[in-house]
Every structure is written in C-alpha cells, then in structure tokens.
Amino acid sequence: MEVKPTYEFYIPSLYDDTALACRIYTLPENYFGGSTGDDTTGKKPWTPLGAVVAHPWARIGGSFDDPTVRHILAELLRLGFTVGTFNLRGAGKSKGKSTWSGKAELQDYISFVGFFVYYLSNLHPPISESEDDFYSLAPALSGVPAARPQAHLILAGYSFGALLTRHLPNIPAVLGRFAKVLKSSTEAEIRMRATSLAAVTTIDQLCRKFNGARNSRRVLKGKAPDRGDHRAAVSEQTLKDWLEEKKQYLLLLQKPFVRKEKRNSWANEDDDAGPDDDDFVARVDIPTPKSHYLLVSLILEPVSLVCTGLRKLVDADEDRLDYKFLYSTTLVVHGGKDRLTSLKKIAYWGSEIKDNSDGRFKMLQIANAGHFWRDKEDYLDLRWCIHQWVLGWLNNDGETESNLGSGSDRRSLQSWAII
C-alpha cells in the first residue's frame, strides 16, 4: 500500500528563515499520534506516539522521498506513530542550498523537532461519538488541551540524517529554544504553525466522527449533508464553519514566513532598551517527551568529516556528543556490507556507550545490506528490527527490556546479528 502524507506544509528554519518542506503522516483511524490506551474509558492513560525521520545528504540526492526513509516511516506508521519528515535546505521543494559544514542543516532539524513536539503536545485526546465529547471539543479547536500527556518521541535518521541525529541536542535543550520567544521571532512562527496544524487535525477528527468523510466532501462541493447518515450529528453551518477554519489554517501553513523586523533589532539600542514582556509569546509548559533514537547506516569519521565539518562546529567532545544515548533507548542498525563506515568502526564507537547504558543501547547488523539498502529482503529485515525494538520498550513503557533476539518468524533471525 502506498503511504501518502496526511499534511504537507512549510516551516521556516531557525538558521536563516529558509522555507522547509514538511510532511506529517497519520493513519486515518488514528489521527492523534497513536495511543497505548483508551482515554475515554479511563483504563489506561492516552500516550501520544510520534517520530521524526531525517533523510540523507541533499548533495547526493537525499530527500524525504528516499526509499529507505519511506520504509522506516511506513513501519513506524504501522506501529501507530504519527510520523514527521522534512526536506533539509536544498532538497526537494525546500528553499536554499545544502552546505558543506552541516551547521545550517542541523538548525533545520532542530526547527522541525521543535515544531513536531509542539504539534504533538497540542493534539486533543481521541474522541468518541458521545455528545459530551462533542461539546467539550468543538469550542476549543484553536485552544490547548487541558491535560498534556507525556509523549513517546523517536528521533530517527538514515545516513547523513543519522549523523545529524547524533549531533542533535537533547530534547530539553531543543525545547529551551522555544520556551521564551519574541512574537516576531522564527521560534514563535514555528510554534504558531504547530498549534495551527494541531487544530486542523482536531477538525478532521471531528468531521470524521460526527459527519463522516462523505458528508465533509458533500459540504465542500456546496451540497447539504446526508441526514440519512447516522454520523451527520451537527448542523450544516457548523460543518461549514469547521471546514472554513481548516482552510484558513492550511493556507497559513503554505505561506512563506516574512520577518517584520530584523533579528534582535532591539539589541543595538541603548543599554537599558530591550523587549517588554508584551513582546514575548506567552510561555507554555509542555511535558518533555520520552525520547528514543534510531540511527540507520550512521556515518562516522573520517567519512563524516569529508561530507561535513559538523563535529567541529557542534561539539569537539565526543563523550558529550553521545551522552544522550546513555539514558534513552537507542537502536543503531548497520549493513554488514556498508563501505562508508565499517562494522569494526561502528562496533568500536558503540562499545563504551553500550557498556554504560544499562541495556538501553542496542546495535544490530543486517548481514547482506550495504549503505544504500537496495534489496527488498534487506528492507524487510530493517523493518522487522525496528518493529521488534519499538514493541520491546513500548510494551514495557520505556524500560530497558527488548524483544530483540526473541522468537520470530522473520527469516529465523539468520540474516542479522546483535553487535
């Protein structure tokens, strides 16, 4: 089945406001980012599930349409995750040009992660077709959920995208960029676009629950809802209002960001001058997601230094660079025939992290896979490994136990091995 994006839109990059093409993928029956429980019954708390996948280097044709990226996102989507992808500068419909340093691309990645976390945090829990749910949600399309559950967030990357994921600051540091921001800032624009898309998602869910997709299409064509459909539970005018609001949000998400004033324009004034409290967006406290990392065909030195000087620009201390992997469940998947980074080098790099991670850090080798993953059987192995890894920590609510290595029918585990 062809996996198609649910939403396509643009956000500005924190680096220089370059427009980045982005996509959100959701399953029709699971618009709200996945769940490990039923929020309407009280049996288990609803948990948003989200994942971001970064693509290979744009200078060698990388984009969010890369086949390996699409296999990764398809498997995560099948597991119930809402998945976000984005084109780095110079890739696909994103503006700008790719760089040799990687500094701008890292800021592109941070921009989308910030957007995605705010998007997940502004989603309302799944709704039923009950009248109480309708009246509690309908007036709050542009609002904020009363309760913000902690989400599970997978930060994934393939090839150059894995290199960027390795250099990505931890989630608290990323969210710190968006905590107290000027209304005219890029950070504020990204936050606003995230809440707007969350409102669109809520409208879509309301329309599906209370009128059905068919009635929504009828109203868009200027026809009256089919009252014979039991889901036509709201008035035609209410449905029109929802769809008009959705249309305005989607138009906003397609517009380029135009800065109204220069960055930190107040900073060059007198020493006592500066932004007033009214110049800032209201601070919103959101739960820090429980982060997990997925690195596929990670590039290590010296190849990474040929592609980019990223390590020199970000952090010269490699121990600090990989510190986040000690406390977050992490899976590194590598091809046994990868010629860009050898298995020996990957194993040496990950050995100390693995020894100190209390079982959170896993490394797997797909024996016959190369760096570019072109064989169908290798893709199936990759997806199977991701599937087992996710179920391992998700079923244990993030604990260190994993299903990797347990019984399975995927080629009897003959084509891969734990490093």
Short mmCIF file of C-alpha atoms in Angstrom, two decimals:
data_model
loop_
_atom_site.label_atom_id
_atom_site.label_comp_id
_atom_site.label_asym_id
_atom_site.label_seq_id
_atom_site.Cartn_x
_atom_site.Cartn_y
_atom_site.Cartn_z
CA MET A 1 0.00 0.00 0.00
CA GLU A 2 1.33 3.40 -0.99
CA VAL A 3 1.90 5.59 2.05
CA LYS A 4 0.75 9.15 1.37
CA PRO A 5 1.23 12.17 3.64
CA THR A 6 -1.76 13.45 5.56
CA TYR A 7 -0.48 17.04 5.62
CA GLU A 8 2.12 18.92 3.56
CA PHE A 9 3.28 22.37 4.64
CA TYR A 10 6.27 24.65 5.25
CA ILE A 11 8.07 25.97 8.30
CA PRO A 12 10.95 28.48 8.50
CA SER A 13 14.40 27.33 9.59
CA LEU A 14 15.83 28.72 12.80
CA TYR A 15 19.12 29.24 10.97
CA ASP A 16 18.01 31.87 8.44
CA ASP A 17 14.23 31.54 7.89
CA THR A 18 14.69 29.30 4.83
CA ALA A 19 11.37 27.63 3.96
CA LEU A 20 11.49 23.88 4.67
CA ALA A 21 9.01 21.48 3.04
CA CYS A 22 7.47 19.19 5.67
CA ARG A 23 5.08 16.26 5.86
CA ILE A 24 3.00 14.62 8.56
CA TYR A 25 1.83 11.02 8.14
CA THR A 26 -1.06 9.56 10.14
CA LEU A 27 -3.31 6.56 9.75
CA PRO A 28 -6.96 7.55 9.08
CA GLU A 29 -8.23 5.60 12.08
CA ASN A 30 -5.50 7.02 14.31
CA TYR A 31 -5.33 10.75 13.75
CA PHE A 32 -3.99 11.50 17.19
CA GLY A 33 -0.47 10.17 17.14
CA GLY A 34 -1.09 6.68 18.43
CA SER A 35 -2.11 5.58 21.88
CA THR A 36 -1.26 2.90 24.36
CA GLY A 37 -4.65 3.19 26.00
CA ASP A 38 -8.22 4.36 25.67
CA ASP A 39 -8.54 7.84 27.09
CA THR A 40 -12.35 7.65 27.09
CA THR A 41 -12.59 4.61 29.35
CA GLY A 42 -10.04 5.55 31.96
CA LYS A 43 -8.42 2.13 31.74
CA LYS A 44 -5.06 3.48 30.59
CA PRO A 45 -3.74 7.00 30.04
CA TRP A 46 -3.58 8.07 26.41
CA THR A 47 0.01 8.40 25.22
CA PRO A 48 0.86 10.30 22.01
CA LEU A 49 3.35 8.44 19.83
CA GLY A 50 5.48 10.49 17.45
CA ALA A 51 8.55 10.01 15.27
CA VAL A 52 10.75 12.27 13.15
CA VAL A 53 12.85 10.80 10.32
CA ALA A 54 15.78 12.73 8.79
CA HIS A 55 16.97 11.95 5.25
CA PRO A 56 20.42 11.55 3.59
CA TRP A 57 22.58 14.42 2.35
CA ALA A 58 20.89 16.63 -0.25
CA ARG A 59 24.12 16.92 -2.25
CA ILE A 60 23.86 13.23 -3.19
CA GLY A 61 20.13 13.40 -3.90
CA GLY A 62 18.78 12.82 -0.39
CA SER A 63 15.22 13.88 0.40
CA PHE A 64 12.19 12.71 2.36
CA ASP A 65 11.24 10.62 -0.69
CA ASP A 66 14.31 8.40 -0.23
CA PRO A 67 13.20 4.72 -0.32
CA THR A 68 14.91 3.84 2.97
CA VAL A 69 13.34 6.83 4.71
CA ARG A 70 9.94 5.75 3.40
CA HIS A 71 10.41 2.19 4.65
CA ILE A 72 11.34 3.49 8.12
CA LEU A 73 8.35 5.84 8.31
CA ALA A 74 5.99 3.16 6.93
CA GLU A 75 6.96 0.74 9.69
CA LEU A 76 6.61 3.39 12.41
CA LEU A 77 3.26 4.40 10.95
CA ARG A 78 2.13 0.77 11.05
CA LEU A 79 3.05 0.68 14.74
CA GLY A 80 0.65 3.56 15.43
CA PHE A 81 3.05 6.51 15.37
CA THR A 82 2.40 9.88 13.82
CA VAL A 83 5.49 10.39 11.66
CA GLY A 84 7.02 13.68 10.55
CA THR A 85 9.54 14.13 7.75
CA PHE A 86 11.09 17.24 6.29
CA ASN A 87 13.39 18.24 3.47
CA LEU A 88 16.62 19.83 4.56
CA ARG A 89 17.62 23.00 2.70
CA GLY A 90 18.42 22.31 -0.92
CA ALA A 91 16.36 19.10 -1.03
CA GLY A 92 13.08 18.73 -2.91
CA LYS A 93 10.82 21.76 -2.54
CA SER A 94 12.76 23.23 0.38
CA LYS A 95 14.43 26.53 -0.43
CA GLY A 96 18.11 27.37 -0.05
CA LYS A 97 21.21 25.32 -0.79
CA SER A 98 22.81 22.48 1.12
CA THR A 99 26.02 23.37 2.91
CA TRP A 100 29.39 21.69 3.35
CA SER A 101 29.56 22.41 7.07
CA GLY A 102 26.22 20.91 8.13
CA LYS A 103 25.62 23.73 10.60
CA ALA A 104 22.57 25.06 8.76
CA GLU A 105 21.14 21.56 8.28
CA LEU A 106 21.40 20.86 12.00
CA GLN A 107 19.35 24.00 12.68
CA ASP A 108 16.82 22.84 10.07
CA TYR A 109 16.48 19.59 12.03
CA ILE A 110 16.09 21.41 15.36
CA SER A 111 13.40 23.60 13.76
CA PHE A 112 11.29 20.62 12.75
CA VAL A 113 11.77 18.77 16.04
CA GLY A 114 10.55 21.86 17.90
CA PHE A 115 7.57 22.11 15.57
CA PHE A 116 6.73 18.43 15.93
CA VAL A 117 6.88 18.38 19.73
CA TYR A 118 4.55 21.39 19.94
CA TYR A 119 2.24 19.75 17.42
CA LEU A 120 2.03 16.53 19.45
CA SER A 121 1.53 18.49 22.66
CA ASN A 122 -1.42 20.42 21.21
CA LEU A 123 -3.34 17.39 19.99
CA HIS A 124 -6.52 16.57 21.84
CA PRO A 125 -7.01 13.01 23.09
CA PRO A 126 -9.05 10.64 20.94
CA ILE A 127 -12.76 11.41 21.00
CA SER A 128 -15.81 9.18 20.89
CA GLU A 129 -19.11 9.95 19.21
CA SER A 130 -20.69 10.91 22.51
CA GLU A 131 -22.42 14.24 22.91
CA ASP A 132 -20.20 15.15 25.87
CA ASP A 133 -17.06 14.79 23.76
CA PHE A 134 -18.54 16.91 21.00
CA TYR A 135 -19.44 19.85 23.23
CA SER A 136 -16.15 19.73 25.11
CA LEU A 137 -14.01 19.77 21.95
CA ALA A 138 -15.94 21.82 19.41
CA PRO A 139 -15.33 25.23 21.05
CA ALA A 140 -11.63 24.50 21.58
CA LEU A 141 -10.34 23.93 18.08
CA SER A 142 -7.75 26.67 18.41
CA GLY A 143 -7.18 26.10 22.09
CA VAL A 144 -4.87 23.95 24.14
CA PRO A 145 -5.72 20.57 25.65
CA ALA A 146 -6.41 20.84 29.36
CA ALA A 147 -4.13 17.89 30.07
CA ARG A 148 -0.87 17.43 28.19
CA PRO A 149 0.25 13.79 28.38
CA GLN A 150 3.90 12.92 28.00
CA ALA A 151 4.60 11.64 24.50
CA HIS A 152 6.99 9.00 23.23
CA LEU A 153 9.20 10.57 20.55
CA ILE A 154 11.53 8.65 18.22
CA LEU A 155 14.26 10.75 16.60
CA ALA A 156 15.44 8.78 13.59
CA GLY A 157 17.87 9.35 10.76
CA TYR A 158 19.37 7.50 7.84
CA SER A 159 22.95 8.08 6.60
CA PHE A 160 23.57 11.85 6.84
CA GLY A 161 20.25 12.07 8.70
CA ALA A 162 21.68 9.66 11.30
CA LEU A 163 24.77 11.85 11.58
CA LEU A 164 22.53 14.86 12.26
CA THR A 165 20.53 12.87 14.80
CA ARG A 166 23.75 12.03 16.63
CA HIS A 167 24.63 15.74 16.79
CA LEU A 168 21.13 16.83 17.76
CA PRO A 169 20.95 18.43 21.23
CA ASN A 170 18.85 16.57 23.77
CA ILE A 171 15.13 17.33 23.84
CA PRO A 172 15.18 19.70 26.86
CA ALA A 173 17.81 21.80 25.07
CA VAL A 174 15.74 21.85 21.87
CA LEU A 175 12.59 22.90 23.72
CA GLY A 176 14.57 25.58 25.52
CA ARG A 177 14.89 27.36 22.19
CA PHE A 178 11.11 27.72 22.03
CA ALA A 179 10.26 28.45 25.66
CA LYS A 180 10.51 32.27 25.88
CA VAL A 181 10.43 33.82 22.44
CA LEU A 182 9.61 37.17 20.87
CA LYS A 183 6.36 37.40 18.95
CA SER A 184 8.29 38.42 15.83
CA SER A 185 10.76 35.54 16.07
CA THR A 186 11.13 32.41 13.95
CA GLU A 187 10.56 30.32 17.07
CA ALA A 188 7.17 31.98 17.62
CA GLU A 189 6.22 31.38 13.98
CA ILE A 190 7.10 27.69 14.29
CA ARG A 191 5.04 27.38 17.48
CA MET A 192 2.08 29.10 15.84
CA ARG A 193 2.23 26.77 12.82
CA ALA A 194 2.38 23.74 15.11
CA THR A 195 -0.75 24.76 17.03
CA SER A 196 -2.50 25.59 13.74
CA LEU A 197 -1.84 22.13 12.32
CA ALA A 198 -2.99 20.56 15.59
CA ALA A 199 -6.26 22.49 15.19
CA VAL A 200 -6.59 21.16 11.63
CA THR A 201 -6.09 17.63 12.97
CA THR A 202 -8.82 18.18 15.56
CA ILE A 203 -11.21 19.49 12.89
CA ASP A 204 -10.51 16.44 10.73
CA GLN A 205 -11.26 14.13 13.63
CA LEU A 206 -14.47 15.98 14.50
CA CYS A 207 -15.66 15.83 10.90
CA ARG A 208 -14.92 12.12 10.66
CA LYS A 209 -16.57 11.29 13.97
CA PHE A 210 -19.69 13.43 13.71
CA ASN A 211 -20.35 13.66 9.98
CA GLY A 212 -18.18 11.14 8.17
CA ALA A 213 -15.76 11.80 5.33
CA ARG A 214 -18.54 11.59 2.73
CA ASN A 215 -20.55 14.43 4.29
CA SER A 216 -17.43 16.59 4.56
CA ARG A 217 -16.85 16.15 0.82
CA ARG A 218 -20.53 16.99 0.12
CA VAL A 219 -20.32 20.27 2.05
CA LEU A 220 -17.07 21.22 0.30
CA LYS A 221 -18.94 20.83 -3.01
CA GLY A 222 -21.78 23.07 -1.77
CA LYS A 223 -24.20 20.22 -1.10
CA ALA A 224 -26.19 19.57 2.06
CA PRO A 225 -25.08 16.76 4.42
CA ASP A 226 -26.82 13.43 4.00
CA ARG A 227 -29.11 13.27 7.04
CA GLY A 228 -29.62 9.57 6.41
CA ASP A 229 -26.05 9.06 7.63
CA HIS A 230 -26.11 8.47 11.40
CA ARG A 231 -22.87 10.43 11.70
CA ALA A 232 -24.49 13.66 10.47
CA ALA A 233 -24.80 14.83 14.06
CA VAL A 234 -24.06 18.54 13.59
CA SER A 235 -25.69 21.24 11.56
CA GLU A 236 -24.61 22.07 8.03
CA GLN A 237 -23.47 25.51 9.21
CA THR A 238 -21.30 24.03 11.96
CA LEU A 239 -19.66 21.72 9.46
CA LYS A 240 -19.07 24.63 7.08
CA ASP A 241 -17.51 26.64 9.90
CA TRP A 242 -15.13 23.80 10.74
CA LEU A 243 -14.08 23.33 7.15
CA GLU A 244 -13.61 27.06 6.59
CA GLU A 245 -11.43 27.28 9.68
CA LYS A 246 -9.41 24.32 8.44
CA LYS A 247 -8.99 26.01 5.04
CA GLN A 248 -7.61 29.17 6.67
CA TYR A 249 -5.14 27.21 8.78
CA LEU A 250 -3.90 25.26 5.76
CA LEU A 251 -3.41 28.47 3.76
CA LEU A 252 -1.36 29.87 6.63
CA LEU A 253 0.84 26.76 6.68
CA GLN A 254 1.67 27.21 2.98
CA LYS A 255 2.72 30.86 3.26
CA PRO A 256 6.40 31.83 3.50
CA PHE A 257 7.48 33.43 6.75
CA VAL A 258 8.27 37.12 6.31
CA ARG A 259 10.08 38.69 9.23
CA LYS A 260 8.58 42.04 10.25
CA GLU A 261 11.77 43.24 11.90
CA LYS A 262 15.42 42.30 11.95
CA ARG A 263 16.63 39.61 14.32
CA ASN A 264 17.25 41.12 17.79
CA SER A 265 16.67 44.60 16.36
CA TRP A 266 16.24 45.97 19.89
CA ALA A 267 19.71 44.78 20.94
CA ASN A 268 21.52 47.65 19.20
CA GLU A 269 19.66 50.33 21.10
CA ASP A 270 20.63 51.88 24.45
CA ASP A 271 21.80 49.52 27.16
CA ASP A 272 18.54 49.94 29.05
CA ALA A 273 16.45 49.19 25.99
CA GLY A 274 15.08 45.74 25.35
CA PRO A 275 11.89 43.84 24.72
CA ASP A 276 8.99 44.32 27.10
CA ASP A 277 7.02 41.42 28.49
CA ASP A 278 4.29 42.18 25.95
CA ASP A 279 6.77 41.49 23.15
CA PHE A 280 7.02 37.82 24.12
CA VAL A 281 4.70 34.94 23.30
CA ALA A 282 3.02 33.54 26.39
CA ARG A 283 5.12 30.75 27.82
CA VAL A 284 3.50 27.33 27.58
CA ASP A 285 4.82 24.48 29.68
CA ILE A 286 4.68 21.20 27.82
CA PRO A 287 5.86 17.82 29.11
CA THR A 288 9.26 16.82 27.80
CA PRO A 289 8.71 13.78 25.56
CA LYS A 290 10.35 10.49 26.43
CA SER A 291 12.96 10.35 23.68
CA HIS A 292 14.23 7.34 21.75
CA TYR A 293 16.86 7.27 18.98
CA LEU A 294 17.06 5.26 15.77
CA LEU A 295 20.27 5.53 13.71
CA VAL A 296 20.36 3.68 10.38
CA SER A 297 23.68 3.48 8.47
CA LEU A 298 25.34 6.04 10.71
CA ILE A 299 28.32 7.82 9.13
CA LEU A 300 31.40 8.12 11.36
CA GLU A 301 34.78 9.76 10.87
CA PRO A 302 36.64 10.11 8.57
CA VAL A 303 33.78 9.94 6.04
CA SER A 304 31.61 12.32 8.07
CA LEU A 305 34.38 14.91 8.01
CA VAL A 306 34.63 14.61 4.23
CA CYS A 307 30.87 15.21 3.92
CA THR A 308 30.73 17.88 6.60
CA GLY A 309 32.71 19.60 9.29
CA LEU A 310 29.72 19.20 11.60
CA ARG A 311 31.57 17.70 14.54
CA LYS A 312 33.99 20.61 14.72
CA LEU A 313 31.13 23.12 14.61
CA VAL A 314 28.94 21.48 17.20
CA ASP A 315 30.98 19.81 19.89
CA ALA A 316 34.60 18.70 19.93
CA ASP A 317 33.94 16.46 22.95
CA GLU A 318 32.72 13.14 21.55
CA ASP A 319 31.77 11.84 25.00
CA ARG A 320 29.34 14.73 25.46
CA LEU A 321 28.07 14.25 21.91
CA ASP A 322 26.84 10.71 22.67
CA TYR A 323 25.82 11.31 26.29
CA LYS A 324 22.09 11.29 25.44
CA PHE A 325 22.31 7.68 24.23
CA LEU A 326 23.18 6.51 27.75
CA TYR A 327 19.75 7.45 29.10
CA SER A 328 17.45 6.94 26.11
CA THR A 329 16.55 3.71 24.36
CA THR A 330 18.60 3.67 21.18
CA LEU A 331 18.86 1.34 18.19
CA VAL A 332 21.76 1.50 15.73
CA VAL A 333 21.21 -0.56 12.56
CA HIS A 334 24.14 -1.08 10.21
CA GLY A 335 24.67 -3.02 6.99
CA GLY A 336 27.31 -5.74 7.05
CA LYS A 337 28.47 -4.62 3.60
CA ASP A 338 28.49 -0.88 4.36
CA ARG A 339 31.61 0.59 2.72
CA LEU A 340 31.28 4.09 4.15
CA THR A 341 31.61 3.10 7.80
CA SER A 342 32.92 -0.36 8.60
CA LEU A 343 31.30 -2.73 11.08
CA LYS A 344 34.53 -2.70 13.09
CA LYS A 345 34.42 1.09 13.42
CA ILE A 346 30.74 1.10 14.37
CA ALA A 347 31.29 -1.63 16.97
CA TYR A 348 34.25 0.25 18.47
CA TRP A 349 32.28 3.51 18.60
CA GLY A 350 29.29 1.95 20.32
CA SER A 351 31.05 -0.42 22.71
CA GLU A 352 31.56 2.05 25.57
CA ILE A 353 28.07 3.52 25.18
CA LYS A 354 26.58 0.04 25.25
CA ASP A 355 28.55 -0.95 28.37
CA ASN A 356 27.27 2.08 30.29
CA SER A 357 23.68 2.32 29.03
CA ASP A 358 22.10 -0.30 31.30
CA GLY A 359 20.77 -2.16 28.27
CA ARG A 360 19.16 0.83 26.57
CA PHE A 361 21.67 0.97 23.69
CA LYS A 362 21.27 -1.73 21.01
CA MET A 363 23.35 -2.32 17.88
CA LEU A 364 22.26 -4.61 15.04
CA GLN A 365 23.88 -5.69 11.80
CA ILE A 366 21.93 -6.70 8.68
CA ALA A 367 24.44 -9.07 7.11
CA ASN A 368 23.85 -8.51 3.38
CA ALA A 369 22.86 -4.84 3.44
CA GLY A 370 25.08 -2.08 2.13
CA HIS A 371 24.94 1.61 2.99
CA PHE A 372 22.17 2.35 0.48
CA TRP A 373 19.72 -0.51 1.25
CA ARG A 374 18.52 -1.53 -2.20
CA ASP A 375 17.49 -5.16 -1.68
CA LYS A 376 13.87 -5.97 -0.80
CA GLU A 377 14.87 -8.63 1.73
CA ASP A 378 17.17 -6.17 3.49
CA TYR A 379 14.31 -3.69 3.77
CA LEU A 380 12.15 -6.37 5.34
CA ASP A 381 14.90 -7.14 7.86
CA LEU A 382 15.27 -3.44 8.67
CA ARG A 383 11.54 -3.05 9.25
CA TRP A 384 11.40 -6.20 11.35
CA CYS A 385 14.23 -4.94 13.60
CA ILE A 386 12.51 -1.58 14.06
CA HIS A 387 9.21 -3.33 14.81
CA GLN A 388 10.71 -5.59 17.49
CA TRP A 389 12.74 -2.77 19.04
CA VAL A 390 9.72 -0.45 19.37
CA LEU A 391 7.46 -3.15 20.81
CA GLY A 392 10.18 -4.02 23.32
CA TRP A 393 10.26 -0.64 25.04
CA LEU A 394 6.69 0.42 24.26
CA ASN A 395 5.16 -2.65 25.88
CA ASN A 396 7.36 -2.04 28.91
CA ASP A 397 6.69 1.71 28.89
CA GLY A 398 10.23 2.61 28.00
CA GLU A 399 12.03 0.13 30.23
CA THR A 400 15.29 -1.40 29.07
CA GLU A 401 13.93 -4.86 28.21
CA SER A 402 13.69 -5.54 24.48
CA ASN A 403 12.17 -8.15 22.20
CA LEU A 404 15.28 -8.14 20.03
CA GLY A 405 16.60 -11.64 19.83
CA SER A 406 13.37 -13.28 20.96
CA GLY A 407 11.47 -15.77 18.84
CA SER A 408 10.33 -14.52 15.46
CA ASP A 409 9.38 -15.79 12.03
CA ARG A 410 11.43 -13.18 10.18
CA ARG A 411 13.83 -15.48 8.30
CA SER A 412 14.58 -17.22 11.61
CA LEU A 413 16.99 -14.43 12.58
CA GLN A 414 19.59 -15.77 10.15
CA SER A 415 20.33 -12.52 8.34
CA TRP A 416 21.08 -10.22 11.24
CA ALA A 417 23.05 -10.27 14.45
CA ILE A 418 23.45 -8.24 17.62
CA ILE A 419 26.75 -6.34 17.50
#
